[in-house]
mmCIF file of C-alpha atoms in Angstrom:
data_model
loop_
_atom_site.group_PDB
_atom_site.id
_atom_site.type_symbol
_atom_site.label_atom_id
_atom_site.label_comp_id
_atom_site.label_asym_id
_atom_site.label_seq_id
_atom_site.Cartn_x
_atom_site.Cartn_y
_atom_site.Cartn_z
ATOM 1 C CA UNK A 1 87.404 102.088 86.507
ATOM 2 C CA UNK A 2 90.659 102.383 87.389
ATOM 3 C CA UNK A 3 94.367 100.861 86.215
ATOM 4 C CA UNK A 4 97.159 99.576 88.761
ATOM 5 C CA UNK A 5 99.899 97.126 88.359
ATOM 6 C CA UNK A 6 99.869 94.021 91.141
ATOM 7 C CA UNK A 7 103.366 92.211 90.769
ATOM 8 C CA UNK A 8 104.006 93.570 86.944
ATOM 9 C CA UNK A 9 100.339 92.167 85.899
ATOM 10 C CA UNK A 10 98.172 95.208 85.061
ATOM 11 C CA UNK A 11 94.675 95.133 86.767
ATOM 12 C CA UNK A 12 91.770 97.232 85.574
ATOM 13 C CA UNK A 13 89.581 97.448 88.692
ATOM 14 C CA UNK A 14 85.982 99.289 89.348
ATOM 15 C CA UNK A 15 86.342 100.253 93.696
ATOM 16 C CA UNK A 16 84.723 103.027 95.099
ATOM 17 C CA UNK A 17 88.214 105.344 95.593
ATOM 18 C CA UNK A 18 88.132 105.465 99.199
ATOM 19 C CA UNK A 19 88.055 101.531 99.158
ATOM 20 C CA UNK A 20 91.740 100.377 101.252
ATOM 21 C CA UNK A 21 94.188 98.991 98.645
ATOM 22 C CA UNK A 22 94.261 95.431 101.016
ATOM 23 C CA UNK A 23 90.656 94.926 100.048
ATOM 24 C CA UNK A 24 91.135 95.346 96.547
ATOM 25 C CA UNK A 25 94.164 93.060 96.655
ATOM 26 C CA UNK A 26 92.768 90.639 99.025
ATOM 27 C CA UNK A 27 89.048 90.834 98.227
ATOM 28 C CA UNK A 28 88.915 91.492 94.461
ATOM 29 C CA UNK A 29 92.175 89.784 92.915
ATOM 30 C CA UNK A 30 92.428 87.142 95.826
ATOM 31 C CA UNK A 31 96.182 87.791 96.907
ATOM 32 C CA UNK A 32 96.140 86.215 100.219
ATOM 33 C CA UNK A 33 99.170 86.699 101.145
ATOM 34 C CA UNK A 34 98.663 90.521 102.311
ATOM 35 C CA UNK A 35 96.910 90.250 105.712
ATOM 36 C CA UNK A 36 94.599 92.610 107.916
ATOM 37 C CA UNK A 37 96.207 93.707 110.979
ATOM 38 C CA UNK A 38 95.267 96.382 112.838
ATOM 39 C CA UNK A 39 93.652 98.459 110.362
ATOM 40 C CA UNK A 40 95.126 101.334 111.125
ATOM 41 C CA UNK A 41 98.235 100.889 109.531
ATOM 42 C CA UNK A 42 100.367 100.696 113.010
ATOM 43 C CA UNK A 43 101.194 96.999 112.697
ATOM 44 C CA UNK A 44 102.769 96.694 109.290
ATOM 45 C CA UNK A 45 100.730 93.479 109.032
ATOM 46 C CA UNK A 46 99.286 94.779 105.336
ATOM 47 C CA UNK A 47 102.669 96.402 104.139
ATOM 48 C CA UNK A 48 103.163 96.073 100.296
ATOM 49 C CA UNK A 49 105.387 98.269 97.937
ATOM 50 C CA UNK A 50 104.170 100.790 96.079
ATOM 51 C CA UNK A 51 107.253 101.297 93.432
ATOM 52 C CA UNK A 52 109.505 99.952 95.336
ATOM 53 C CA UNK A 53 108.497 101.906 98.644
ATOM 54 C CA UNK A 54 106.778 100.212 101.643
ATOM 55 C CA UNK A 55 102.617 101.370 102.618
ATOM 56 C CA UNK A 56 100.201 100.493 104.399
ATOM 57 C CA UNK A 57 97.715 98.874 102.308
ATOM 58 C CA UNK A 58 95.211 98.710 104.770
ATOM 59 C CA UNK A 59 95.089 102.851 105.306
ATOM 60 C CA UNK A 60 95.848 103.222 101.287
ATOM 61 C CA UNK A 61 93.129 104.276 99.622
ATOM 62 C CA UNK A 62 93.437 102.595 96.139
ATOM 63 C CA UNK A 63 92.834 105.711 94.364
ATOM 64 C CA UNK A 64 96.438 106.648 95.953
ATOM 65 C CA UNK A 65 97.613 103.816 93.575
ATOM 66 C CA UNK A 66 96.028 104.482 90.401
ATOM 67 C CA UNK A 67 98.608 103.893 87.530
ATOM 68 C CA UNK A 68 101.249 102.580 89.868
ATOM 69 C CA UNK A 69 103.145 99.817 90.588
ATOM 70 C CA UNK A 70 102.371 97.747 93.575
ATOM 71 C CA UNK A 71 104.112 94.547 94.813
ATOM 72 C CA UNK A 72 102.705 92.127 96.976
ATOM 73 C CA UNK A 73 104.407 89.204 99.019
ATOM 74 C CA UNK A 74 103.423 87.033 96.192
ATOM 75 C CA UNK A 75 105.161 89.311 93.790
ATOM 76 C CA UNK A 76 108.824 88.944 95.361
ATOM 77 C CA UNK A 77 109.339 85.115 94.837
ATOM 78 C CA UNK A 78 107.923 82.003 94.844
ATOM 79 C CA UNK A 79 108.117 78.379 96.340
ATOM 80 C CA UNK A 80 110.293 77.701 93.178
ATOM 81 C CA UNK A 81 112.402 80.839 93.259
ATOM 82 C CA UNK A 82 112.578 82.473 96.694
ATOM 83 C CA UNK A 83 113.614 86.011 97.217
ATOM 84 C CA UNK A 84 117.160 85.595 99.005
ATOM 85 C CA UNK A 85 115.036 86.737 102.253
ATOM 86 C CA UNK A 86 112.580 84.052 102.156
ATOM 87 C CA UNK A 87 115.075 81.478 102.053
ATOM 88 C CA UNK A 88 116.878 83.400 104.962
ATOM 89 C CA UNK A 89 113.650 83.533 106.886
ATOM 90 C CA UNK A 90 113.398 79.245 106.443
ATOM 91 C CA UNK A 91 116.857 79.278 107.220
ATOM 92 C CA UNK A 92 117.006 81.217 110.264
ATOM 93 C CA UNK A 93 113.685 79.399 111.344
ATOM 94 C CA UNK A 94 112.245 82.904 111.786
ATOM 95 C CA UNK A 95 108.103 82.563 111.420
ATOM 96 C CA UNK A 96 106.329 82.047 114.684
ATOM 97 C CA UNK A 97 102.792 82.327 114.342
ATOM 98 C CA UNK A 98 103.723 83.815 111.204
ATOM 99 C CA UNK A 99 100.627 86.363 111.063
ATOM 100 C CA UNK A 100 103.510 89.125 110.142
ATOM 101 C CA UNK A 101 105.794 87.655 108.307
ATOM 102 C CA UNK A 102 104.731 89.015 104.992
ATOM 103 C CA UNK A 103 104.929 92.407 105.713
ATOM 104 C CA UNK A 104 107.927 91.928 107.559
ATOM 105 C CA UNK A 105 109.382 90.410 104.364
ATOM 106 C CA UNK A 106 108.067 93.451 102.595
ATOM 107 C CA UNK A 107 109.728 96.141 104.722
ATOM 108 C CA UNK A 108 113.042 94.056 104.685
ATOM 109 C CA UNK A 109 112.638 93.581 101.184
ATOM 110 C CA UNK A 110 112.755 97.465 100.335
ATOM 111 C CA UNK A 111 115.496 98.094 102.886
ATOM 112 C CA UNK A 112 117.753 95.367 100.853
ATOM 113 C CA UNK A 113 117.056 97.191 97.293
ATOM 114 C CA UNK A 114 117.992 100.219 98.841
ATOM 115 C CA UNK A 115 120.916 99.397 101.348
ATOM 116 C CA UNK A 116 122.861 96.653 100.693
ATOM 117 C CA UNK A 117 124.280 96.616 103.776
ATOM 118 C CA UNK A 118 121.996 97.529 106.831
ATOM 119 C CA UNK A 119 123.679 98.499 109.890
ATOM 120 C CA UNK A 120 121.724 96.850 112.696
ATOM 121 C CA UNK A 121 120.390 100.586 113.360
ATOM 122 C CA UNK A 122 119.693 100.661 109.801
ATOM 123 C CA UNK A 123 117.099 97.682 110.123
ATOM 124 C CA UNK A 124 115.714 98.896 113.472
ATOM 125 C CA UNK A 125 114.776 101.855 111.533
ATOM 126 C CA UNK A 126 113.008 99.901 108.456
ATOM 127 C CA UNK A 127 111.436 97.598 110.725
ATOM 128 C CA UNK A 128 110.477 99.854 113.349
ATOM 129 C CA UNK A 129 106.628 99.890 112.084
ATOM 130 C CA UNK A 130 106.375 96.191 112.052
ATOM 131 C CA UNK A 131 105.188 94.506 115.011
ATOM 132 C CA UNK A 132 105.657 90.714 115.928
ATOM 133 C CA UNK A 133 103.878 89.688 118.741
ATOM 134 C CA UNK A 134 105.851 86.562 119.274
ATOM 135 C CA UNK A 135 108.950 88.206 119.261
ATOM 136 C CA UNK A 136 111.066 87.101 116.806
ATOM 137 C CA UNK A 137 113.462 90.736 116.212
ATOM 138 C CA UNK A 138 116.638 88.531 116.820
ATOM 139 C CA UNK A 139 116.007 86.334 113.991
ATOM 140 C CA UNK A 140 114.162 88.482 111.510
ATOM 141 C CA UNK A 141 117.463 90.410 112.115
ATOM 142 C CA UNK A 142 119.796 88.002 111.665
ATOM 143 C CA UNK A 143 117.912 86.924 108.778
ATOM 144 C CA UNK A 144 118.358 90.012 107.091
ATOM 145 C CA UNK A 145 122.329 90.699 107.607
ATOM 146 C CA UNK A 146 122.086 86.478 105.792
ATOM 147 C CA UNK A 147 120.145 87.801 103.043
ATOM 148 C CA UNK A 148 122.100 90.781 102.823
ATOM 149 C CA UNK A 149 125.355 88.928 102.991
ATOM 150 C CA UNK A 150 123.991 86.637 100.050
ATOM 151 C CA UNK A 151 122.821 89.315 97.881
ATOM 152 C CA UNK A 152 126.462 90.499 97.783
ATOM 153 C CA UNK A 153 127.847 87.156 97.095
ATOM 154 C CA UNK A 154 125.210 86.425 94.260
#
């Protein structure tokens, strides 16, 4: 048995150690949002925080994460109250297929409570380990500098 916090809600879980965190999150407490890339955390497809700080959930064993905090995509708003990047994402029209789109939400997410304003280079760099296969960069860019530029006016 082991303790870790999903989205500020402690969890007491019983995984064999070497079980991947997205499992546990997907499989055990039913978090959909989190999806299975690549599996071998090259895609970003799986990113959630732990405190604060993006991973790979899918090549995060959760006994990495025992008695930490880990946020999910559900954990950083909601339909009722989005996070000023989801409503930049619906703005800017930015899913495709949307098979990323939560960890690219994730990543941005932690570059915005860290850097409140990203240079373009400075997003390159946060986003560099999330891959979109339909090629949305331009707007998940522009998205960001929106979100960014509404954080600061909030």
């Amino acid at each position: 048995m082991m303790k870790i916090a999903i989205n500020g809600k402690e969890q007491v879980i019983d995984f064999e150690p070497d079980t991947p965190l997205l499992w546990v999150i997907r499989d055990e407490l039913k978090l959909k949002g989190t999806k299975f890339g690549c599996g071998k955390g090259l895609c970003g497809a799986c990113t959630v925080h732990l405190n604060g700080n993006p991973i790979r959930a899918c090549i995060t064993p959760v006994s990495a994460v025992e008695n930490q905090n880990i946020t999910t995509i559900e954990g950083i708003g909601s339909e009722e109250t989005p996070h000023p990047l989801q409503a930049s994402w619906v703005e800017f029209n930015v899913p495709q297929c949307g098979y990323c789109q939560s960890g690219q939400l994730m990543s941005a997410s932690a570059l915005l409570a860290n850097n409140a304003s990203p240079t373009d280079a400075d997003i390159d760099a946060a986003m560099s380990g999330n891959a979109c296969r339909c090629g949305t960069y331009p707007r998940i860019k522009a998205a960001i500098h929106h979100a960014a530029d509404n954080l600061k006016n909030s």
